[in-house]
Tab-separated table of N, CA and C in Angstrom:
chain	number	residue	atom	x	y	z
A	214	MET	N	2.585	-3.809	-58.852
A	214	MET	CA	2.864	-5.054	-59.316
A	214	MET	C	3.724	-5.621	-57.790
A	215	ILE	N	3.323	-7.001	-57.645
A	215	ILE	CA	3.726	-7.526	-56.462
A	215	ILE	C	5.297	-8.523	-57.060
A	216	GLU	N	6.464	-7.829	-56.109
A	216	GLU	CA	7.634	-8.677	-56.465
A	216	GLU	C	7.549	-9.737	-55.518
A	217	THR	N	7.886	-11.085	-56.117
A	217	THR	CA	7.992	-12.438	-55.253
A	217	THR	C	9.729	-12.594	-55.378
A	218	ARG	N	10.096	-13.047	-54.208
A	218	ARG	CA	11.564	-13.477	-54.129
A	218	ARG	C	11.877	-14.908	-54.620
A	219	SER	N	12.336	-15.154	-55.530
A	219	SER	CA	12.734	-16.174	-56.231
A	219	SER	C	14.254	-16.577	-55.892
A	220	GLN	N	14.277	-17.993	-55.610
A	220	GLN	CA	15.852	-18.316	-55.071
A	220	GLN	C	16.414	-18.883	-56.282
A	221	SER	N	17.090	-17.964	-56.962
A	221	SER	CA	17.788	-18.905	-58.129
A	221	SER	C	18.701	-19.963	-58.044
A	222	SER	N	18.635	-20.910	-59.010
A	222	SER	CA	19.306	-22.281	-58.766
A	222	SER	C	20.793	-22.199	-58.749
A	223	ALA	N	21.312	-20.876	-58.912
A	223	ALA	CA	23.041	-20.924	-59.016
A	223	ALA	C	23.039	-20.250	-57.529
A	224	GLU	N	21.988	-20.439	-56.643
A	224	GLU	CA	22.457	-20.127	-55.375
A	224	GLU	C	21.923	-20.698	-54.435
A	225	VAL	N	22.516	-20.941	-53.034
A	225	VAL	CA	22.349	-21.715	-52.149
A	225	VAL	C	22.111	-21.376	-50.830
A	226	GLU	N	20.929	-21.599	-49.918
A	226	GLU	CA	21.000	-20.519	-48.585
A	226	GLU	C	21.258	-22.117	-47.578
A	227	LEU	N	22.474	-21.649	-46.511
A	227	LEU	CA	22.458	-22.651	-45.553
A	227	LEU	C	22.618	-22.050	-44.371
A	228	LEU	N	22.230	-22.912	-43.448
A	228	LEU	CA	22.088	-22.542	-41.819
A	228	LEU	C	23.577	-23.083	-41.665
A	229	SER	N	24.169	-22.562	-40.820
A	229	SER	CA	25.519	-22.870	-40.183
A	229	SER	C	25.339	-22.996	-38.629
A	230	PHE	N	26.131	-23.843	-38.153
A	230	PHE	CA	26.233	-24.024	-36.642
A	230	PHE	C	27.512	-24.478	-36.436
A	231	ARG	N	27.911	-24.579	-34.948
A	231	ARG	CA	28.912	-25.051	-34.567
A	231	ARG	C	28.923	-26.592	-33.781
A	232	LEU	N	29.852	-27.113	-33.850
A	232	LEU	CA	30.178	-28.337	-33.320
A	232	LEU	C	31.536	-28.613	-33.095
A	233	ALA	N	31.810	-28.711	-31.339
A	233	ALA	CA	33.074	-28.993	-31.123
A	233	ALA	C	34.101	-27.990	-31.784
A	234	GLU	N	33.864	-26.564	-31.923
A	234	GLU	CA	34.741	-25.973	-32.325
A	234	GLU	C	34.723	-25.798	-33.626
A	235	GLN	N	34.107	-26.808	-34.429
A	235	GLN	CA	33.968	-26.715	-36.110
A	235	GLN	C	32.732	-26.064	-36.614
A	236	GLU	N	32.794	-25.581	-37.859
A	236	GLU	CA	31.626	-25.114	-38.494
A	236	GLU	C	31.257	-26.193	-39.676
A	237	TYR	N	29.672	-26.284	-39.395
A	237	TYR	CA	28.888	-27.168	-40.206
A	237	TYR	C	27.568	-26.379	-40.785
A	238	SER	N	27.229	-26.827	-41.860
A	238	SER	CA	25.680	-26.332	-42.492
A	238	SER	C	25.163	-27.250	-43.189
A	239	VAL	N	23.678	-26.849	-43.103
A	239	VAL	CA	22.808	-28.226	-44.005
A	239	VAL	C	21.765	-26.880	-44.504
A	240	ASP	N	21.493	-27.212	-45.932
A	240	ASP	CA	20.770	-26.622	-46.498
A	240	ASP	C	19.445	-26.315	-45.789
A	241	ILE	N	19.085	-24.991	-46.009
A	241	ILE	CA	18.194	-24.086	-45.086
A	241	ILE	C	16.482	-24.887	-45.473
A	242	MET	N	16.802	-25.294	-47.045
A	242	MET	CA	15.087	-26.052	-47.237
A	242	MET	C	14.744	-26.974	-46.449
A	243	SER	N	15.892	-27.692	-45.859
A	243	SER	CA	15.379	-28.836	-44.932
A	243	SER	C	15.238	-28.322	-43.599
A	244	VAL	N	15.350	-27.252	-43.198
A	244	VAL	CA	15.425	-27.003	-41.688
A	244	VAL	C	13.785	-26.531	-41.468
A	245	ARG	N	13.150	-27.008	-40.505
A	245	ARG	CA	11.945	-26.813	-39.971
A	245	ARG	C	11.704	-25.971	-39.052
A	246	GLU	N	12.560	-25.920	-37.979
A	246	GLU	CA	12.727	-24.723	-37.027
A	246	GLU	C	13.795	-25.416	-36.083
A	247	ILE	N	14.213	-23.808	-34.983
A	247	ILE	CA	15.618	-23.957	-34.371
A	247	ILE	C	14.722	-24.256	-32.888
A	248	ARG	N	15.118	-25.083	-31.970
A	248	ARG	CA	14.607	-25.064	-30.852
A	248	ARG	C	15.770	-24.864	-29.776
A	249	GLY	N	15.430	-24.317	-28.580
A	249	GLY	CA	16.162	-24.434	-27.569
A	249	GLY	C	16.302	-25.909	-26.838
A	250	TRP	N	17.461	-26.171	-26.011
A	250	TRP	CA	17.855	-27.495	-25.806
A	250	TRP	C	16.573	-28.239	-24.630
A	251	THR	N	16.338	-29.419	-24.925
A	251	THR	CA	15.057	-29.953	-24.529
A	251	THR	C	15.624	-31.393	-24.207
A	252	ARG	N	15.495	-31.909	-22.574
A	252	ARG	CA	15.919	-33.289	-22.357
A	252	ARG	C	15.204	-34.041	-23.083
A	253	ALA	N	15.922	-34.904	-23.763
A	253	ALA	CA	15.230	-36.118	-24.563
A	253	ALA	C	15.256	-37.377	-23.532
A	254	THR	N	13.859	-37.868	-23.967
A	254	THR	CA	13.933	-39.222	-23.459
A	254	THR	C	14.508	-40.437	-23.898
A	255	PRO	N	15.566	-40.939	-23.217
A	255	PRO	CA	16.407	-42.021	-23.958
A	255	PRO	C	15.191	-43.394	-24.238
A	256	LEU	N	15.723	-44.196	-25.379
A	256	LEU	CA	14.966	-45.300	-25.923
A	256	LEU	C	16.248	-46.702	-25.592
A	257	PRO	N	15.666	-47.808	-25.174
A	257	PRO	CA	16.522	-48.557	-24.706
A	257	PRO	C	16.705	-49.354	-26.225
A	258	HIS	N	18.085	-49.589	-26.309
A	258	HIS	CA	18.698	-50.365	-27.900
A	258	HIS	C	18.749	-49.334	-28.948
A	259	SER	N	18.922	-48.036	-28.575
A	259	SER	CA	19.091	-47.261	-29.533
A	259	SER	C	20.622	-47.137	-29.857
A	260	PRO	N	20.972	-46.370	-30.967
A	260	PRO	CA	22.326	-46.459	-31.280
A	260	PRO	C	23.036	-45.154	-30.465
A	261	PRO	N	24.156	-45.417	-30.280
A	261	PRO	CA	25.110	-44.235	-29.439
A	261	PRO	C	24.410	-42.850	-29.661
A	262	PHE	N	24.536	-42.387	-30.875
A	262	PHE	CA	24.085	-41.051	-31.445
A	262	PHE	C	22.770	-40.780	-31.103
A	263	MET	N	21.991	-41.589	-31.066
A	263	MET	CA	20.548	-41.361	-30.739
A	263	MET	C	20.421	-40.721	-29.278
A	264	ARG	N	20.005	-39.490	-28.997
A	264	ARG	CA	19.876	-38.894	-27.829
A	264	ARG	C	18.565	-39.515	-27.080
A	265	GLY	N	17.692	-39.876	-27.852
A	265	GLY	CA	16.152	-40.052	-27.369
A	265	GLY	C	15.242	-39.294	-28.293
A	266	VAL	N	14.000	-39.169	-27.688
A	266	VAL	CA	12.999	-38.661	-28.387
A	266	VAL	C	12.462	-37.296	-27.428
A	267	ILE	N	11.822	-36.491	-28.086
A	267	ILE	CA	11.013	-34.968	-27.372
A	267	ILE	C	9.830	-34.921	-27.890
A	268	ASN	N	8.966	-34.482	-27.119
A	268	ASN	CA	7.430	-33.981	-27.735
A	268	ASN	C	7.534	-32.602	-28.503
A	269	LEU	N	7.337	-32.637	-29.805
A	269	LEU	CA	7.280	-31.439	-30.510
A	269	LEU	C	5.634	-31.342	-31.017
A	270	ARG	N	4.828	-30.355	-30.205
A	270	ARG	CA	3.922	-30.422	-30.084
A	270	ARG	C	2.864	-31.522	-30.540
A	271	GLY	N	2.905	-32.453	-29.722
A	271	GLY	CA	2.292	-33.799	-29.951
A	271	GLY	C	2.545	-34.725	-30.691
A	272	THR	N	4.014	-34.357	-31.412
A	272	THR	CA	4.331	-35.561	-32.256
A	272	THR	C	5.932	-35.724	-31.598
A	273	VAL	N	6.142	-37.395	-31.608
A	273	VAL	CA	7.344	-38.110	-31.146
A	273	VAL	C	8.627	-37.511	-31.999
A	274	LEU	N	9.510	-36.847	-31.451
A	274	LEU	CA	10.708	-36.680	-32.420
A	274	LEU	C	11.977	-37.043	-32.123
A	275	PRO	N	12.515	-37.923	-33.023
A	275	PRO	CA	13.913	-38.424	-32.643
A	275	PRO	C	14.895	-37.405	-32.622
A	276	VAL	N	16.041	-37.326	-31.360
A	276	VAL	CA	17.121	-36.428	-31.447
A	276	VAL	C	18.145	-37.084	-31.738
A	277	ILE	N	18.996	-36.668	-32.633
A	277	ILE	CA	20.543	-37.242	-33.007
A	277	ILE	C	21.525	-36.186	-32.282
A	278	ASP	N	22.302	-36.745	-31.441
A	278	ASP	CA	23.809	-36.067	-31.063
A	278	ASP	C	24.425	-36.060	-32.162
A	279	LEU	N	24.504	-35.078	-33.167
A	279	LEU	CA	25.049	-34.818	-34.184
A	279	LEU	C	26.911	-34.940	-34.031
A	280	ALA	N	27.205	-34.568	-32.932
A	280	ALA	CA	28.830	-34.717	-33.098
A	280	ALA	C	29.004	-36.197	-32.854
A	281	SER	N	28.422	-36.735	-31.581
A	281	SER	CA	28.592	-38.028	-31.813
A	281	SER	C	28.391	-38.992	-32.921
A	282	ARG	N	27.201	-38.893	-33.844
A	282	ARG	CA	26.843	-39.147	-35.274
A	282	ARG	C	28.404	-39.092	-35.847
A	283	LEU	N	28.926	-38.081	-35.971
A	283	LEU	CA	30.069	-37.907	-36.693
A	283	LEU	C	31.299	-38.244	-36.430
A	284	GLY	N	31.334	-39.023	-35.040
A	284	GLY	CA	32.438	-39.603	-34.531
A	284	GLY	C	33.262	-38.603	-33.501
A	285	MET	N	32.874	-37.419	-32.921
A	285	MET	CA	33.276	-36.292	-32.203
A	285	MET	C	32.737	-36.648	-30.747
A	286	PRO	N	33.147	-36.364	-29.676
A	286	PRO	CA	32.681	-36.151	-28.506
A	286	PRO	C	31.244	-36.304	-28.237
A	287	PRO	N	30.265	-36.551	-27.500
A	287	PRO	CA	29.157	-35.746	-27.589
A	287	PRO	C	29.054	-34.654	-27.263
A	288	VAL	N	27.601	-33.999	-27.321
A	288	VAL	CA	27.395	-32.606	-27.104
A	288	VAL	C	26.830	-32.826	-25.580
A	289	GLU	N	27.094	-31.981	-24.606
A	289	GLU	CA	26.943	-32.313	-23.137
A	289	GLU	C	25.433	-31.926	-23.153
A	290	GLY	N	24.895	-31.120	-23.783
A	290	GLY	CA	23.306	-31.153	-23.512
A	290	GLY	C	22.854	-30.420	-22.407
A	291	ASP	N	22.770	-28.922	-22.600
A	291	ASP	CA	22.596	-27.878	-21.597
A	291	ASP	C	22.043	-26.759	-22.436
A	292	ALA	N	21.283	-25.684	-21.602
A	292	ALA	CA	20.898	-24.532	-22.043
A	292	ALA	C	21.717	-24.062	-23.139
A	293	ARG	N	22.816	-23.818	-23.199
A	293	ARG	CA	23.365	-23.497	-24.442
A	293	ARG	C	23.211	-24.206	-25.753
A	294	ASN	N	22.869	-25.106	-25.777
A	294	ASN	CA	22.651	-26.235	-27.001
A	294	ASN	C	21.577	-25.767	-27.585
A	295	VAL	N	21.206	-26.149	-28.749
A	295	VAL	CA	20.063	-26.071	-29.662
A	295	VAL	C	19.712	-27.198	-30.436
A	296	ILE	N	18.478	-27.359	-30.570
A	296	ILE	CA	17.936	-28.528	-31.609
A	296	ILE	C	17.677	-28.018	-32.811
A	297	ILE	N	18.089	-28.469	-34.091
A	297	ILE	CA	17.911	-27.946	-35.241
A	297	ILE	C	17.050	-29.122	-35.854
A	298	VAL	N	15.591	-29.021	-36.043
A	298	VAL	CA	14.406	-29.708	-36.598
A	298	VAL	C	14.626	-29.682	-38.031
A	299	VAL	N	15.000	-30.879	-38.881
A	299	VAL	CA	15.107	-31.053	-40.112
A	299	VAL	C	14.093	-31.970	-40.839
A	300	HIS	N	14.101	-31.677	-42.066
A	300	HIS	CA	13.134	-32.681	-42.632
A	300	HIS	C	13.958	-33.436	-43.820
A	301	ALA	N	14.269	-34.584	-44.094
A	301	ALA	CA	14.788	-34.864	-45.180
A	301	ALA	C	14.819	-36.541	-45.477
A	302	GLY	N	14.623	-36.993	-46.478
A	302	GLY	CA	14.198	-38.789	-46.860
A	302	GLY	C	12.960	-38.992	-45.973
A	303	GLY	N	11.699	-38.110	-46.102
A	303	GLY	CA	10.494	-38.451	-45.721
A	303	GLY	C	10.516	-38.352	-44.086
A	304	GLN	N	11.710	-38.039	-43.231
A	304	GLN	CA	11.481	-38.191	-41.973
A	304	GLN	C	12.067	-36.516	-41.275
A	305	SER	N	11.203	-36.597	-40.089
A	305	SER	CA	11.595	-35.384	-39.436
A	305	SER	C	12.568	-36.019	-38.295
A	306	VAL	N	13.840	-35.145	-38.115
A	306	VAL	CA	14.704	-35.529	-37.009
A	306	VAL	C	15.299	-34.144	-36.106
A	307	GLY	N	15.489	-34.431	-34.991
A	307	GLY	CA	15.891	-33.158	-34.048
A	307	GLY	C	17.625	-33.595	-34.284
A	308	LEU	N	18.581	-32.274	-34.649
A	308	LEU	CA	20.081	-32.561	-34.762
A	308	LEU	C	20.405	-31.760	-33.378
A	309	LEU	N	21.109	-32.390	-32.309
A	309	LEU	CA	21.560	-31.556	-31.411
A	309	LEU	C	22.875	-30.991	-31.654
A	310	VAL	N	23.335	-29.738	-31.538
A	310	VAL	CA	24.376	-28.924	-31.829
A	310	VAL	C	24.877	-28.135	-30.661
A	311	ASP	N	25.842	-27.565	-30.720
A	311	ASP	CA	26.565	-26.368	-29.739
A	311	ASP	C	25.626	-25.268	-30.152
A	312	ALA	N	25.515	-24.793	-31.178
A	312	ALA	CA	25.002	-23.762	-31.178
A	312	ALA	C	24.958	-23.041	-32.920
A	313	VAL	N	23.975	-22.322	-33.191
A	313	VAL	CA	23.617	-22.025	-34.368
A	313	VAL	C	24.459	-20.587	-34.825
A	314	SER	N	24.990	-20.552	-35.836
A	314	SER	CA	25.826	-19.364	-36.064
A	314	SER	C	25.198	-18.464	-37.293
A	315	ASP	N	24.988	-18.835	-38.396
A	315	ASP	CA	24.370	-17.890	-39.349
A	315	ASP	C	23.409	-18.480	-40.262
A	316	ILE	N	23.135	-17.916	-41.176
A	316	ILE	CA	22.576	-17.953	-42.525
A	316	ILE	C	23.370	-17.416	-43.967
A	317	LEU	N	23.632	-18.518	-44.389
A	317	LEU	CA	24.654	-18.033	-45.152
A	317	LEU	C	23.761	-18.286	-46.825
A	318	ALA	N	24.107	-17.270	-47.400
A	318	ALA	CA	23.573	-16.975	-48.917
A	318	ALA	C	24.846	-17.084	-50.010
A	319	LEU	N	25.198	-18.342	-50.966
A	319	LEU	CA	26.095	-18.432	-51.544
A	319	LEU	C	25.748	-18.707	-52.987
A	320	PRO	N	26.865	-18.626	-53.785
A	320	PRO	CA	26.497	-19.311	-55.258
A	320	PRO	C	27.369	-20.715	-55.204
A	321	ARG	N	26.296	-21.312	-55.839
A	321	ARG	CA	26.801	-23.040	-55.973
A	321	ARG	C	28.014	-23.154	-56.385
A	322	THR	N	28.314	-22.208	-57.120
A	322	THR	CA	29.977	-22.286	-57.605
A	322	THR	C	31.037	-22.348	-56.310
A	323	GLU	N	30.777	-21.661	-55.531
A	323	GLU	CA	31.551	-21.584	-54.206
A	323	GLU	C	31.641	-23.001	-53.511
A	324	LEU	N	31.070	-23.871	-53.859
A	324	LEU	CA	30.967	-25.494	-53.137
A	324	LEU	C	31.642	-26.024	-53.772
A	325	GLN	N	32.401	-26.637	-53.371
A	325	GLN	CA	33.829	-27.790	-53.721
A	325	GLN	C	33.425	-29.002	-52.807
A	326	PRO	N	33.688	-29.905	-53.869
A	326	PRO	CA	33.632	-31.471	-52.999
A	326	PRO	C	34.742	-31.733	-52.497
A	327	PRO	N	34.374	-32.515	-51.696
A	327	PRO	CA	35.411	-32.925	-50.531
A	327	PRO	C	36.426	-33.398	-50.950
A	328	PRO	N	37.444	-33.782	-50.688
A	328	PRO	CA	38.664	-34.327	-51.112
A	328	PRO	C	38.293	-36.005	-51.342
A	329	GLU	N	38.503	-36.848	-52.015
A	329	GLU	CA	38.230	-38.283	-51.623
A	329	GLU	C	39.464	-39.050	-51.001
A	330	LEU	N	39.190	-39.631	-49.803
A	330	LEU	CA	40.222	-40.195	-49.213
A	330	LEU	C	39.607	-41.682	-48.956
A	331	ALA	N	40.704	-42.544	-49.088
A	331	ALA	CA	40.051	-44.066	-48.979
A	331	ALA	C	39.982	-44.192	-47.521
A	332	ALA	N	38.559	-44.984	-47.088
A	332	ALA	CA	38.180	-45.346	-45.879
A	332	ALA	C	37.866	-44.366	-45.019
A	333	ASP	N	37.589	-43.258	-45.729
A	333	ASP	CA	36.962	-41.824	-44.861
A	333	ASP	C	35.474	-41.757	-44.726
A	334	LEU	N	35.432	-42.268	-43.545
A	334	LEU	CA	33.786	-42.015	-43.370
A	334	LEU	C	33.288	-40.684	-43.343
A	335	ALA	N	34.143	-39.702	-42.690
A	335	ALA	CA	33.544	-38.549	-42.865
A	335	ALA	C	33.246	-37.991	-44.729
A	336	HIS	N	33.703	-38.474	-45.570
A	336	HIS	CA	33.608	-38.087	-46.568
A	336	HIS	C	31.983	-38.437	-46.834
A	337	SER	N	31.682	-39.660	-46.746
A	337	SER	CA	30.135	-39.941	-46.780
A	337	SER	C	29.417	-38.591	-45.895
A	338	PHE	N	29.460	-38.053	-45.133
A	338	PHE	CA	28.675	-37.100	-44.439
A	338	PHE	C	28.795	-35.795	-44.751
A	339	VAL	N	29.943	-35.693	-45.835
A	339	VAL	CA	30.111	-34.228	-46.280
A	339	VAL	C	29.664	-34.149	-47.421
A	340	GLN	N	28.820	-33.266	-48.141
A	340	GLN	CA	28.344	-33.029	-49.337
A	340	GLN	C	29.533	-32.180	-50.067
A	341	ALA	N	29.724	-31.161	-49.398
A	341	ALA	CA	30.410	-30.094	-49.904
A	341	ALA	C	31.392	-29.236	-48.981
A	342	LEU	N	32.507	-28.192	-49.408
A	342	LEU	CA	33.042	-27.746	-48.512
A	342	LEU	C	33.154	-26.305	-49.103
A	343	THR	N	33.009	-24.919	-48.384
A	343	THR	CA	33.107	-23.942	-48.707
A	343	THR	C	33.746	-22.749	-47.627
A	344	ILE	N	34.417	-21.851	-48.007
A	344	ILE	CA	35.120	-21.005	-47.358
A	344	ILE	C	34.519	-19.787	-47.476
A	345	VAL	N	33.992	-19.274	-45.986
A	345	VAL	CA	33.469	-17.777	-45.882
A	345	VAL	C	34.300	-17.190	-44.763
A	346	ASP	N	34.492	-16.118	-45.411
A	346	ASP	CA	35.588	-15.052	-44.189
A	346	ASP	C	36.548	-15.967	-43.838
A	347	GLY	N	37.180	-16.621	-44.590
A	347	GLY	CA	38.186	-17.306	-44.258
A	347	GLY	C	38.300	-18.869	-43.295
A	348	ARG	N	36.841	-18.719	-42.950
A	348	ARG	CA	36.018	-20.123	-42.183
A	348	ARG	C	35.963	-21.408	-43.089
A	349	MET	N	36.544	-22.353	-42.788
A	349	MET	CA	36.065	-23.716	-43.885
A	349	MET	C	34.762	-24.282	-43.115
A	350	ILE	N	33.610	-24.479	-43.882
A	350	ILE	CA	32.357	-24.712	-43.479
A	350	ILE	C	32.279	-25.970	-44.622
A	351	ARG	N	31.634	-26.843	-43.271
A	351	ARG	CA	31.204	-28.351	-43.977
A	351	ARG	C	30.024	-28.217	-44.225
A	352	VAL	N	29.369	-28.620	-45.571
A	352	VAL	CA	28.090	-28.892	-45.809
A	352	VAL	C	27.475	-30.159	-45.591
A	353	LEU	N	26.543	-30.534	-44.957
A	353	LEU	CA	26.368	-31.785	-44.803
A	353	LEU	C	25.232	-32.391	-45.604
A	354	ASP	N	25.480	-33.624	-45.673
A	354	ASP	CA	24.508	-34.670	-46.651
A	354	ASP	C	23.755	-35.152	-45.748
A	355	LEU	N	22.527	-34.436	-45.553
A	355	LEU	CA	21.411	-35.057	-44.108
A	355	LEU	C	21.043	-36.434	-44.687
A	356	SER	N	20.880	-36.856	-45.851
A	356	SER	CA	20.653	-38.329	-46.330
A	356	SER	C	21.262	-39.206	-45.821
A	357	ALA	N	22.899	-39.123	-45.760
A	357	ALA	CA	23.955	-39.928	-45.132
A	357	ALA	C	23.952	-39.613	-43.656
A	358	VAL	N	23.385	-38.695	-42.889
A	358	VAL	CA	23.575	-38.377	-41.438
A	358	VAL	C	22.391	-38.800	-40.627
A	359	LEU	N	21.095	-38.767	-41.561
A	359	LEU	CA	19.898	-39.257	-40.947
A	359	LEU	C	20.205	-40.713	-40.769
A	360	PRO	N	19.742	-41.638	-39.750
A	360	PRO	CA	19.671	-43.202	-39.651
A	360	PRO	C	18.531	-43.665	-40.675
A	361	THR	N	18.885	-44.564	-41.276
A	361	THR	CA	17.930	-45.535	-42.262
A	361	THR	C	17.429	-46.612	-41.529
A	362	TYR	N	16.018	-46.689	-41.623
A	362	TYR	CA	15.161	-47.955	-41.192
A	362	TYR	C	14.613	-48.640	-42.246
A	363	GLN	N	15.428	-49.886	-41.965
A	363	GLN	CA	15.137	-50.731	-43.162
A	363	GLN	C	14.128	-51.746	-43.006
A	364	THR	N	13.452	-52.542	-43.477
A	364	THR	CA	12.224	-53.555	-43.224
A	364	THR	C	12.585	-54.674	-43.862
A	365	GLU	N	12.943	-55.793	-43.049
A	365	GLU	CA	13.072	-56.778	-43.744
A	365	GLU	C	12.324	-57.499	-44.622
A	366	ALA	N	12.198	-57.808	-45.630
A	366	ALA	CA	11.271	-58.460	-46.492
A	366	ALA	C	11.215	-59.811	-46.033
A	367	ALA	N	9.752	-60.338	-46.118
A	367	ALA	CA	9.478	-61.504	-45.492
A	367	ALA	C	9.833	-62.755	-46.242
């Protein structure tokens, strides 16, 4: 009999990474690959957090400086940095981060909602918080982090 690994809905796997000495994570199901630093080609009139685009095996992939997107100083962009390719909301995007840390498997019960603070923009990007080995890890809401491209109705 062949056993298959099934992920319990009571458990979530997260890819954790560092940004400016802080730890964040995303649901590993949204991660497509992790790439080494690649210089992005800037595009005119793009938002300040948009680093540019890279060639991902023949596909143009936008790269977001995640630190800048979250209101922190931008990532330097050198050989120590990595790009996490994620797919969410029907689009694939590269997230430039300082470094990938770990893969965490946690019971969903250990995820806590962030505190609600008035006019707190960070609240809209953080889906949950968890504590692992005494470290506070933020779980990002990718749908809030990724830019939305709206088309105007004629």
